[in-house]
PDB file of C-alpha atoms in Angstrom:
ATOM      1  CA  MET A   1     -19.249  28.822 -12.734  1.00  0.00           C
ATOM      2  CA  PRO A   2     -21.844  26.070 -13.348  1.00  0.00           C
ATOM      3  CA  VAL A   3     -22.230  23.598 -10.504  1.00  0.00           C
ATOM      4  CA  ARG A   4     -21.251  20.638 -12.704  1.00  0.00           C
ATOM      5  CA  GLU A   5     -17.902  22.284 -13.449  1.00  0.00           C
ATOM      6  CA  ARG A   6     -17.072  23.093  -9.848  1.00  0.00           C
ATOM      7  CA  LYS A   7     -14.636  20.755  -8.157  1.00  0.00           C
ATOM      8  CA  SER A   8     -15.729  19.311  -4.810  1.00  0.00           C
ATOM      9  CA  PHE A   9     -14.788  21.608  -1.950  1.00  0.00           C
ATOM     10  CA  LEU A  10     -13.213  18.620  -0.205  1.00  0.00           C
ATOM     11  CA  TYR A  11     -10.412  18.290  -2.733  1.00  0.00           C
ATOM     12  CA  PRO A  12      -7.249  20.289  -2.073  1.00  0.00           C
ATOM     13  CA  ASP A  13      -6.969  23.430  -4.193  1.00  0.00           C
ATOM     14  CA  ASP A  14      -3.732  22.378  -5.855  1.00  0.00           C
ATOM     15  CA  PRO A  15      -3.247  23.250  -9.550  1.00  0.00           C
ATOM     16  CA  SER A  16      -0.631  20.519  -9.884  1.00  0.00           C
ATOM     17  CA  THR A  17      -3.337  17.864  -9.461  1.00  0.00           C
ATOM     18  CA  GLY A  18      -5.415  19.073 -12.378  1.00  0.00           C
ATOM     19  CA  ASP A  19      -4.100  16.563 -14.910  1.00  0.00           C
ATOM     20  CA  ARG A  20      -4.018  13.476 -12.720  1.00  0.00           C
ATOM     21  CA  ARG A  21      -6.440  10.638 -13.361  1.00  0.00           C
ATOM     22  CA  PRO A  22      -9.660  10.709 -11.341  1.00  0.00           C
ATOM     23  CA  PRO A  23      -9.743   8.414  -8.299  1.00  0.00           C
ATOM     24  CA  ARG A  24     -11.275   5.035  -9.107  1.00  0.00           C
ATOM     25  CA  ILE A  25     -14.134   3.997  -6.825  1.00  0.00           C
ATOM     26  CA  LEU A  26     -15.553   0.471  -6.644  1.00  0.00           C
ATOM     27  CA  VAL A  27     -19.179   0.313  -5.480  1.00  0.00           C
ATOM     28  CA  VAL A  28     -20.021  -3.232  -4.372  1.00  0.00           C
ATOM     29  CA  GLY A  29     -23.790  -3.585  -4.461  1.00  0.00           C
ATOM     30  CA  VAL A  30     -26.146  -1.274  -6.338  1.00  0.00           C
ATOM     31  CA  GLY A  31     -29.095  -1.311  -3.973  1.00  0.00           C
ATOM     32  CA  ALA A  32     -30.485   1.001  -1.326  1.00  0.00           C
ATOM     33  CA  LEU A  33     -27.005   2.142  -0.244  1.00  0.00           C
ATOM     34  CA  GLY A  34     -25.128   1.861  -3.512  1.00  0.00           C
ATOM     35  CA  CYS A  35     -27.653   3.919  -5.481  1.00  0.00           C
ATOM     36  CA  PRO A  36     -27.410   7.161  -3.449  1.00  0.00           C
ATOM     37  CA  ALA A  37     -23.670   6.749  -2.927  1.00  0.00           C
ATOM     38  CA  ALA A  38     -23.016   6.281  -6.651  1.00  0.00           C
ATOM     39  CA  GLU A  39     -25.330   9.140  -7.599  1.00  0.00           C
ATOM     40  CA  ILE A  40     -23.559  11.602  -5.298  1.00  0.00           C
ATOM     41  CA  LEU A  41     -20.122  10.570  -6.522  1.00  0.00           C
ATOM     42  CA  ALA A  42     -21.179  10.726 -10.169  1.00  0.00           C
ATOM     43  CA  ALA A  43     -22.640  14.187  -9.593  1.00  0.00           C
ATOM     44  CA  ASP A  44     -19.384  15.306  -7.993  1.00  0.00           C
ATOM     45  CA  GLY A  45     -17.714  14.541 -11.296  1.00  0.00           C
ATOM     46  CA  GLY A  46     -14.229  14.109  -9.886  1.00  0.00           C
ATOM     47  CA  VAL A  47     -14.135  10.314  -9.719  1.00  0.00           C
ATOM     48  CA  SER A  48     -14.482   7.226 -11.886  1.00  0.00           C
ATOM     49  CA  CYS A  49     -17.060   4.719 -10.615  1.00  0.00           C
ATOM     50  CA  THR A  50     -17.262   0.967 -11.140  1.00  0.00           C
ATOM     51  CA  LEU A  51     -20.600  -0.588 -10.174  1.00  0.00           C
ATOM     52  CA  ILE A  52     -20.736  -4.322  -9.489  1.00  0.00           C
ATOM     53  CA  ASP A  53     -23.888  -6.321  -8.761  1.00  0.00           C
ATOM     54  CA  ASP A  54     -25.206  -9.631 -10.106  1.00  0.00           C
ATOM     55  CA  ASP A  55     -28.826  -8.981  -9.144  1.00  0.00           C
ATOM     56  CA  ARG A  56     -31.733  -7.742 -11.257  1.00  0.00           C
ATOM     57  CA  VAL A  57     -34.140  -4.928 -10.502  1.00  0.00           C
ATOM     58  CA  GLU A  58     -37.407  -6.028  -8.896  1.00  0.00           C
ATOM     59  CA  THR A  59     -40.554  -4.017  -8.341  1.00  0.00           C
ATOM     60  CA  SER A  60     -40.006  -4.203  -4.583  1.00  0.00           C
ATOM     61  CA  ASN A  61     -36.670  -2.398  -5.028  1.00  0.00           C
ATOM     62  CA  LEU A  62     -38.208   0.792  -6.400  1.00  0.00           C
ATOM     63  CA  GLN A  63     -39.262   2.046  -2.962  1.00  0.00           C
ATOM     64  CA  ARG A  64     -35.678   2.638  -1.852  1.00  0.00           C
ATOM     65  CA  GLN A  65     -33.290   2.108  -4.789  1.00  0.00           C
ATOM     66  CA  ILE A  66     -33.481   5.550  -6.310  1.00  0.00           C
ATOM     67  CA  LEU A  67     -31.678   5.003  -9.616  1.00  0.00           C
ATOM     68  CA  PHE A  68     -34.379   2.639 -10.900  1.00  0.00           C
ATOM     69  CA  ASP A  69     -37.849   3.162 -12.346  1.00  0.00           C
ATOM     70  CA  ASN A  70     -40.528   0.854 -13.723  1.00  0.00           C
ATOM     71  CA  GLN A  71     -38.693   0.532 -17.033  1.00  0.00           C
ATOM     72  CA  ALA A  72     -35.660  -0.869 -15.208  1.00  0.00           C
ATOM     73  CA  VAL A  73     -37.545  -3.804 -13.660  1.00  0.00           C
ATOM     74  CA  GLY A  74     -36.005  -7.061 -14.845  1.00  0.00           C
ATOM     75  CA  ARG A  75     -32.758  -5.457 -16.002  1.00  0.00           C
ATOM     76  CA  PRO A  76     -29.379  -6.126 -14.346  1.00  0.00           C
ATOM     77  CA  LYS A  77     -28.949  -3.607 -11.541  1.00  0.00           C
ATOM     78  CA  ALA A  78     -25.398  -2.557 -12.370  1.00  0.00           C
ATOM     79  CA  ARG A  79     -26.276  -1.973 -16.030  1.00  0.00           C
ATOM     80  CA  ALA A  80     -29.485  -0.078 -15.255  1.00  0.00           C
ATOM     81  CA  ALA A  81     -27.766   2.093 -12.648  1.00  0.00           C
ATOM     82  CA  ALA A  82     -24.886   2.880 -15.001  1.00  0.00           C
ATOM     83  CA  ALA A  83     -27.331   3.913 -17.725  1.00  0.00           C
ATOM     84  CA  ALA A  84     -29.175   6.224 -15.330  1.00  0.00           C
ATOM     85  CA  LEU A  85     -25.946   7.842 -14.146  1.00  0.00           C
ATOM     86  CA  GLU A  86     -24.516   8.233 -17.644  1.00  0.00           C
ATOM     87  CA  HIS A  87     -27.723   9.937 -18.757  1.00  0.00           C
ATOM     88  CA  ARG A  88     -27.591  12.457 -15.914  1.00  0.00           C
ATOM     89  CA  PHE A  89     -23.826  12.887 -15.635  1.00  0.00           C
ATOM     90  CA  PRO A  90     -22.285  12.216 -19.068  1.00  0.00           C
ATOM     91  CA  ASP A  91     -18.905  13.630 -18.040  1.00  0.00           C
ATOM     92  CA  THR A  92     -18.398  11.051 -15.280  1.00  0.00           C
ATOM     93  CA  HIS A  93     -16.719   7.780 -16.228  1.00  0.00           C
ATOM     94  CA  ILE A  94     -18.981   4.869 -15.231  1.00  0.00           C
ATOM     95  CA  VAL A  95     -18.190   1.158 -15.602  1.00  0.00           C
ATOM     96  CA  TYR A  96     -20.638  -1.620 -14.754  1.00  0.00           C
ATOM     97  CA  LEU A  97     -20.104  -5.314 -14.050  1.00  0.00           C
ATOM     98  CA  ASP A  98     -23.121  -7.643 -14.082  1.00  0.00           C
ATOM     99  CA  THR A  99     -21.381 -10.163 -11.883  1.00  0.00           C
ATOM    100  CA  ARG A 100     -20.900 -11.003  -8.239  1.00  0.00           C
ATOM    101  CA  PHE A 101     -18.035  -9.697  -6.138  1.00  0.00           C
ATOM    102  CA  ALA A 102     -16.522 -13.056  -5.206  1.00  0.00           C
ATOM    103  CA  ALA A 103     -13.312 -14.771  -4.185  1.00  0.00           C
ATOM    104  CA  ASP A 104     -12.240 -15.347  -7.787  1.00  0.00           C
ATOM    105  CA  ASN A 105     -12.342 -11.665  -8.766  1.00  0.00           C
ATOM    106  CA  ALA A 106     -12.070  -9.752  -5.477  1.00  0.00           C
ATOM    107  CA  CYS A 107      -8.308  -9.187  -5.411  1.00  0.00           C
ATOM    108  CA  GLN A 108      -8.082  -7.969  -8.990  1.00  0.00           C
ATOM    109  CA  LEU A 109     -11.087  -5.675  -8.647  1.00  0.00           C
ATOM    110  CA  VAL A 110      -9.930  -4.102  -5.400  1.00  0.00           C
ATOM    111  CA  ASP A 111      -6.365  -3.749  -6.657  1.00  0.00           C
ATOM    112  CA  GLU A 112      -7.621  -1.794  -9.681  1.00  0.00           C
ATOM    113  CA  HIS A 113      -9.383   0.800  -7.521  1.00  0.00           C
ATOM    114  CA  ASP A 114      -8.391   3.450  -5.008  1.00  0.00           C
ATOM    115  CA  PHE A 115     -11.389   3.115  -2.693  1.00  0.00           C
ATOM    116  CA  VAL A 116     -14.205   0.617  -2.123  1.00  0.00           C
ATOM    117  CA  ILE A 117     -17.771   1.258  -0.972  1.00  0.00           C
ATOM    118  CA  ASP A 118     -19.292  -1.723   0.836  1.00  0.00           C
ATOM    119  CA  ALA A 119     -22.939  -1.314  -0.139  1.00  0.00           C
ATOM    120  CA  CYS A 120     -23.646  -5.032  -0.407  1.00  0.00           C
ATOM    121  CA  ASP A 121     -26.403  -7.020   1.224  1.00  0.00           C
ATOM    122  CA  ASP A 122     -24.901 -10.104   2.825  1.00  0.00           C
ATOM    123  CA  PRO A 123     -22.316 -10.910   5.528  1.00  0.00           C
ATOM    124  CA  ILE A 124     -20.207 -13.191   3.325  1.00  0.00           C
ATOM    125  CA  THR A 125     -19.508 -10.411   0.834  1.00  0.00           C
ATOM    126  CA  LYS A 126     -18.826  -7.936   3.639  1.00  0.00           C
ATOM    127  CA  LEU A 127     -16.317 -10.423   5.039  1.00  0.00           C
ATOM    128  CA  LEU A 128     -14.656 -10.734   1.634  1.00  0.00           C
ATOM    129  CA  ILE A 129     -14.498  -6.958   1.122  1.00  0.00           C
ATOM    130  CA  ASN A 130     -12.950  -6.504   4.554  1.00  0.00           C
ATOM    131  CA  GLN A 131     -10.369  -9.259   4.049  1.00  0.00           C
ATOM    132  CA  THR A 132      -9.439  -8.176   0.526  1.00  0.00           C
ATOM    133  CA  CYS A 133      -9.132  -4.485   1.335  1.00  0.00           C
ATOM    134  CA  VAL A 134      -7.003  -5.197   4.407  1.00  0.00           C
ATOM    135  CA  ALA A 135      -4.776  -7.546   2.398  1.00  0.00           C
ATOM    136  CA  THR A 136      -4.286  -5.010  -0.412  1.00  0.00           C
ATOM    137  CA  GLY A 137      -4.133  -1.922   1.796  1.00  0.00           C
ATOM    138  CA  THR A 138      -7.156  -0.383   0.064  1.00  0.00           C
ATOM    139  CA  PRO A 139      -9.357   1.953   2.146  1.00  0.00           C
ATOM    140  CA  PHE A 140     -13.095   1.293   2.162  1.00  0.00           C
ATOM    141  CA  VAL A 141     -16.303   2.367   3.848  1.00  0.00           C
ATOM    142  CA  TYR A 142     -18.797  -0.043   5.390  1.00  0.00           C
ATOM    143  CA  GLY A 143     -22.533   0.609   5.608  1.00  0.00           C
ATOM    144  CA  GLY A 144     -25.573  -1.235   6.929  1.00  0.00           C
ATOM    145  CA  VAL A 145     -29.238  -0.431   7.570  1.00  0.00           C
ATOM    146  CA  MET A 146     -32.267  -2.005   9.219  1.00  0.00           C
ATOM    147  CA  ARG A 147     -35.718  -0.619   9.957  1.00  0.00           C
ATOM    148  CA  THR A 148     -35.177   3.007  11.032  1.00  0.00           C
ATOM    149  CA  GLY A 149     -31.457   2.830  11.805  1.00  0.00           C
ATOM    150  CA  GLY A 150     -28.132   2.451  10.099  1.00  0.00           C
ATOM    151  CA  GLN A 151     -24.408   2.799  10.555  1.00  0.00           C
ATOM    152  CA  THR A 152     -21.290   3.476   8.541  1.00  0.00           C
ATOM    153  CA  MET A 153     -17.544   3.427   9.154  1.00  0.00           C
ATOM    154  CA  SER A 154     -14.418   4.052   7.107  1.00  0.00           C
ATOM    155  CA  VAL A 155     -11.560   1.566   7.344  1.00  0.00           C
ATOM    156  CA  ALA A 156      -7.940   2.453   6.614  1.00  0.00           C
ATOM    157  CA  PRO A 157      -5.923  -0.793   6.578  1.00  0.00           C
ATOM    158  CA  GLY A 158      -2.879  -0.522   8.796  1.00  0.00           C
ATOM    159  CA  ALA A 159      -4.205   2.585  10.522  1.00  0.00           C
ATOM    160  CA  SER A 160      -7.629   1.681  11.936  1.00  0.00           C
ATOM    161  CA  ALA A 161      -9.835  -1.130  13.140  1.00  0.00           C
ATOM    162  CA  CYS A 162     -11.277  -3.363  10.442  1.00  0.00           C
ATOM    163  CA  LEU A 163     -14.789  -4.828  10.447  1.00  0.00           C
ATOM    164  CA  ALA A 164     -13.576  -8.083  11.984  1.00  0.00           C
ATOM    165  CA  CYS A 165     -12.271  -6.116  14.977  1.00  0.00           C
ATOM    166  CA  ILE A 166     -15.803  -4.920  15.691  1.00  0.00           C
ATOM    167  CA  PHE A 167     -17.893  -7.823  14.409  1.00  0.00           C
ATOM    168  CA  PRO A 168     -15.875 -10.995  15.186  1.00  0.00           C
ATOM    169  CA  VAL A 169     -18.563 -13.117  13.514  1.00  0.00           C
ATOM    170  CA  LEU A 170     -17.370 -11.664  10.200  1.00  0.00           C
ATOM    171  CA  THR A 171     -14.148 -13.662  10.484  1.00  0.00           C
ATOM    172  CA  ASP A 172     -16.056 -16.944  10.135  1.00  0.00           C
ATOM    173  CA  PRO A 173     -18.184 -17.454   7.002  1.00  0.00           C
ATOM    174  CA  ALA A 174     -19.938 -20.442   8.570  1.00  0.00           C
ATOM    175  CA  ALA A 175     -20.929 -18.408  11.609  1.00  0.00           C
ATOM    176  CA  SER A 176     -22.015 -15.487   9.454  1.00  0.00           C
ATOM    177  CA  GLY A 177     -24.433 -17.621   7.476  1.00  0.00           C
ATOM    178  CA  SER A 178     -25.309 -17.371   3.814  1.00  0.00           C
ATOM    179  CA  GLY A 179     -27.071 -14.039   4.017  1.00  0.00           C
ATOM    180  CA  ASP A 180     -30.449 -15.605   3.243  1.00  0.00           C
ATOM    181  CA  ASP A 181     -31.580 -15.361   6.864  1.00  0.00           C
ATOM    182  CA  ASP A 182     -30.638 -11.684   6.949  1.00  0.00           C
ATOM    183  CA  ALA A 183     -32.511 -11.048   3.708  1.00  0.00           C
ATOM    184  CA  GLU A 184     -35.612 -12.776   5.064  1.00  0.00           C
ATOM    185  CA  SER A 185     -35.353 -10.815   8.313  1.00  0.00           C
ATOM    186  CA  CYS A 186     -35.130  -7.510   6.475  1.00  0.00           C
ATOM    187  CA  SER A 187     -37.987  -8.447   4.195  1.00  0.00           C
ATOM    188  CA  ARG A 188     -40.085  -9.035   7.290  1.00  0.00           C
ATOM    189  CA  MET A 189     -38.965  -5.973   9.267  1.00  0.00           C
ATOM    190  CA  GLY A 190     -38.350  -3.604   6.365  1.00  0.00           C
ATOM    191  CA  ILE A 191     -35.955  -0.773   5.641  1.00  0.00           C
ATOM    192  CA  LEU A 192     -37.181   2.807   5.717  1.00  0.00           C
ATOM    193  CA  ALA A 193     -36.047   4.384   2.449  1.00  0.00           C
ATOM    194  CA  PRO A 194     -34.832   7.712   3.921  1.00  0.00           C
ATOM    195  CA  VAL A 195     -32.530   5.820   6.299  1.00  0.00           C
ATOM    196  CA  ALA A 196     -30.847   4.059   3.388  1.00  0.00           C
ATOM    197  CA  GLY A 197     -30.523   7.418   1.649  1.00  0.00           C
ATOM    198  CA  VAL A 198     -28.837   8.951   4.686  1.00  0.00           C
ATOM    199  CA  VAL A 199     -26.396   6.070   5.163  1.00  0.00           C
ATOM    200  CA  GLY A 200     -25.571   5.829   1.449  1.00  0.00           C
ATOM    201  CA  SER A 201     -24.970   9.578   1.367  1.00  0.00           C
ATOM    202  CA  MET A 202     -22.675   9.284   4.375  1.00  0.00           C
ATOM    203  CA  GLN A 203     -20.718   6.592   2.552  1.00  0.00           C
ATOM    204  CA  ALA A 204     -20.256   8.967  -0.382  1.00  0.00           C
ATOM    205  CA  LEU A 205     -19.124  11.685   2.028  1.00  0.00           C
ATOM    206  CA  ALA A 206     -16.649   9.290   3.651  1.00  0.00           C
ATOM    207  CA  THR A 207     -15.285   8.493   0.191  1.00  0.00           C
ATOM    208  CA  LEU A 208     -14.714  12.155  -0.653  1.00  0.00           C
ATOM    209  CA  GLU A 209     -13.222  12.849   2.779  1.00  0.00           C
ATOM    210  CA  THR A 210     -10.773   9.969   2.423  1.00  0.00           C
ATOM    211  CA  LEU A 211      -9.740  11.074  -1.065  1.00  0.00           C
ATOM    212  CA  ALA A 212      -9.111  14.547   0.330  1.00  0.00           C
ATOM    213  CA  GLY A 213      -7.055  13.187   3.218  1.00  0.00           C
ATOM    214  CA  ARG A 214      -9.638  14.257   5.789  1.00  0.00           C
ATOM    215  CA  GLY A 215     -11.245  10.955   6.711  1.00  0.00           C
ATOM    216  CA  ARG A 216     -11.769   9.557  10.220  1.00  0.00           C
ATOM    217  CA  PRO A 217     -11.141   5.816   9.858  1.00  0.00           C
ATOM    218  CA  GLY A 218     -12.251   3.625  12.726  1.00  0.00           C
ATOM    219  CA  ARG A 219     -15.093   5.940  13.734  1.00  0.00           C
ATOM    220  CA  MET A 220     -18.516   4.299  13.515  1.00  0.00           C
ATOM    221  CA  HIS A 221     -21.352   6.730  12.802  1.00  0.00           C
ATOM    222  CA  ILE A 222     -24.689   5.362  14.019  1.00  0.00           C
ATOM    223  CA  TYR A 223     -27.969   6.930  12.900  1.00  0.00           C
ATOM    224  CA  GLU A 224     -31.499   6.490  14.201  1.00  0.00           C
ATOM    225  CA  LEU A 225     -34.238   8.219  12.209  1.00  0.00           C
ATOM    226  CA  ARG A 226     -36.639   8.342  15.141  1.00  0.00           C
ATOM    227  CA  GLY A 227     -35.552  11.499  16.889  1.00  0.00           C
ATOM    228  CA  ALA A 228     -32.941  12.146  14.177  1.00  0.00           C
ATOM    229  CA  ARG A 229     -30.218  10.923  16.520  1.00  0.00           C
ATOM    230  CA  TRP A 230     -26.553  10.568  15.580  1.00  0.00           C
ATOM    231  CA  ARG A 231     -23.797   9.128  17.705  1.00  0.00           C
ATOM    232  CA  SER A 232     -20.216   8.227  16.923  1.00  0.00           C
ATOM    233  CA  VAL A 233     -18.044   5.529  18.473  1.00  0.00           C
ATOM    234  CA  ASP A 234     -14.275   5.246  17.961  1.00  0.00           C
ATOM    235  CA  PHE A 235     -12.680   1.810  17.598  1.00  0.00           C
ATOM    236  CA  ASP A 236      -9.058   0.736  17.701  1.00  0.00           C
ATOM    237  CA  PRO A 237      -7.819  -2.499  16.122  1.00  0.00           C
ATOM    238  CA  ARG A 238      -8.720  -5.518  18.251  1.00  0.00           C
ATOM    239  CA  PRO A 239      -5.760  -7.407  19.699  1.00  0.00           C
ATOM    240  CA  GLY A 240      -5.389 -10.725  17.917  1.00  0.00           C
ATOM    241  CA  CYS A 241      -7.839  -9.868  15.130  1.00  0.00           C
ATOM    242  CA  PRO A 242      -7.379 -12.673  12.562  1.00  0.00           C
ATOM    243  CA  VAL A 243      -7.809 -10.228   9.675  1.00  0.00           C
ATOM    244  CA  CYS A 244      -5.737  -7.159  10.542  1.00  0.00           C
ATOM    245  CA  ASP A 245      -3.857  -8.602  13.571  1.00  0.00           C
ATOM    246  CA  ARG A 246      -2.734  -5.307  15.029  1.00  0.00           C
ATOM    247  CA  PRO A 247      -2.674  -5.062  18.843  1.00  0.00           C
ATOM    248  CA  ALA A 248      -4.325  -1.970  20.263  1.00  0.00           C
ATOM    249  CA  THR A 249      -6.753  -0.835  22.947  1.00  0.00           C
ATOM    250  CA  ARG A 250     -10.472  -0.747  22.315  1.00  0.00           C
ATOM    251  CA  ARG A 251     -11.894   2.684  23.083  1.00  0.00           C
ATOM    252  CA  HIS A 252     -15.604   1.898  23.330  1.00  0.00           C
ATOM    253  CA  THR A 253     -17.765   0.404  26.030  1.00  0.00           C
ATOM    254  CA  GLU A 254     -19.950  -2.640  25.543  1.00  0.00           C
ATOM    255  CA  ASP A 255     -23.045  -0.420  25.770  1.00  0.00           C
ATOM    256  CA  ASP A 256     -21.802   1.643  22.830  1.00  0.00           C
ATOM    257  CA  LYS A 257     -20.794  -1.319  20.689  1.00  0.00           C
ATOM    258  CA  PRO A 258     -22.882  -1.471  17.486  1.00  0.00           C
ATOM    259  CA  ARG A 259     -25.091  -4.537  17.291  1.00  0.00           C
ATOM    260  CA  ARG A 260     -24.720  -6.921  14.377  1.00  0.00           C
ATOM    261  CA  GLN A 261     -28.472  -6.814  13.772  1.00  0.00           C
ATOM    262  CA  GLU A 262     -28.103  -3.139  12.875  1.00  0.00           C
ATOM    263  CA  THR A 263     -26.538  -4.239   9.595  1.00  0.00           C
ATOM    264  CA  CYS A 264     -28.910  -5.503   7.005  1.00  0.00           C
ATOM    265  CA  PRO A 265     -29.291  -6.435   3.349  1.00  0.00           C
ATOM    266  CA  THR A 266     -30.259  -3.439   1.244  1.00  0.00           C
TER     267      THR A 266
END
């Protein structure tokens, strides 16, 4: 059977599910993480993807944002990415939104989807994704990269820690900043393209695992390209978390706790 017709091995082999609608995935941010994640999911063919990003393709993006080429420079990212995916995977349903994921559309967008991929590039949007997904009970996967490292974690509202449990600064937009400082920092320090590819691919894997009922929410996977090192840290909901507010015991040590500077605009 041709590869494009083969259902992902992660989905249960249940004939009764053959006629159900494909899971709807919202990809917030079509950059260094969103591009590989969306490409893998589109290639899988078993999902419907919505891409949202209000940015335009720049020449500097081409080094790590793999859905774009020179002809895409100047075009809206979501539209250019959708065109690239539709050309390669015409059987996959792709929707694009050339707008920003913001407070005035977040609830409706999340409510219309079964899973969210946080591939965005600023703390304010990550805060909004976390809050909206927790409020609506929608599972999502977080990702962040900087230099030669990155990390990713699935969140299952009501069953796992949320981002605010791990990064308390994400509960306060003023403390998180506008994202401009992070963007400037990453521009100065750089992001190694293969790292973004690894983390974005892991986000796609987390999506498929969750859809198949095999996810591990609350487990942070931390990757360092130098030495090809992986480590995983389990988190429980933080007592008194202002977002998910579910008392539990933290299972990590301070030495293992991911650092906020490991997350970065993509």
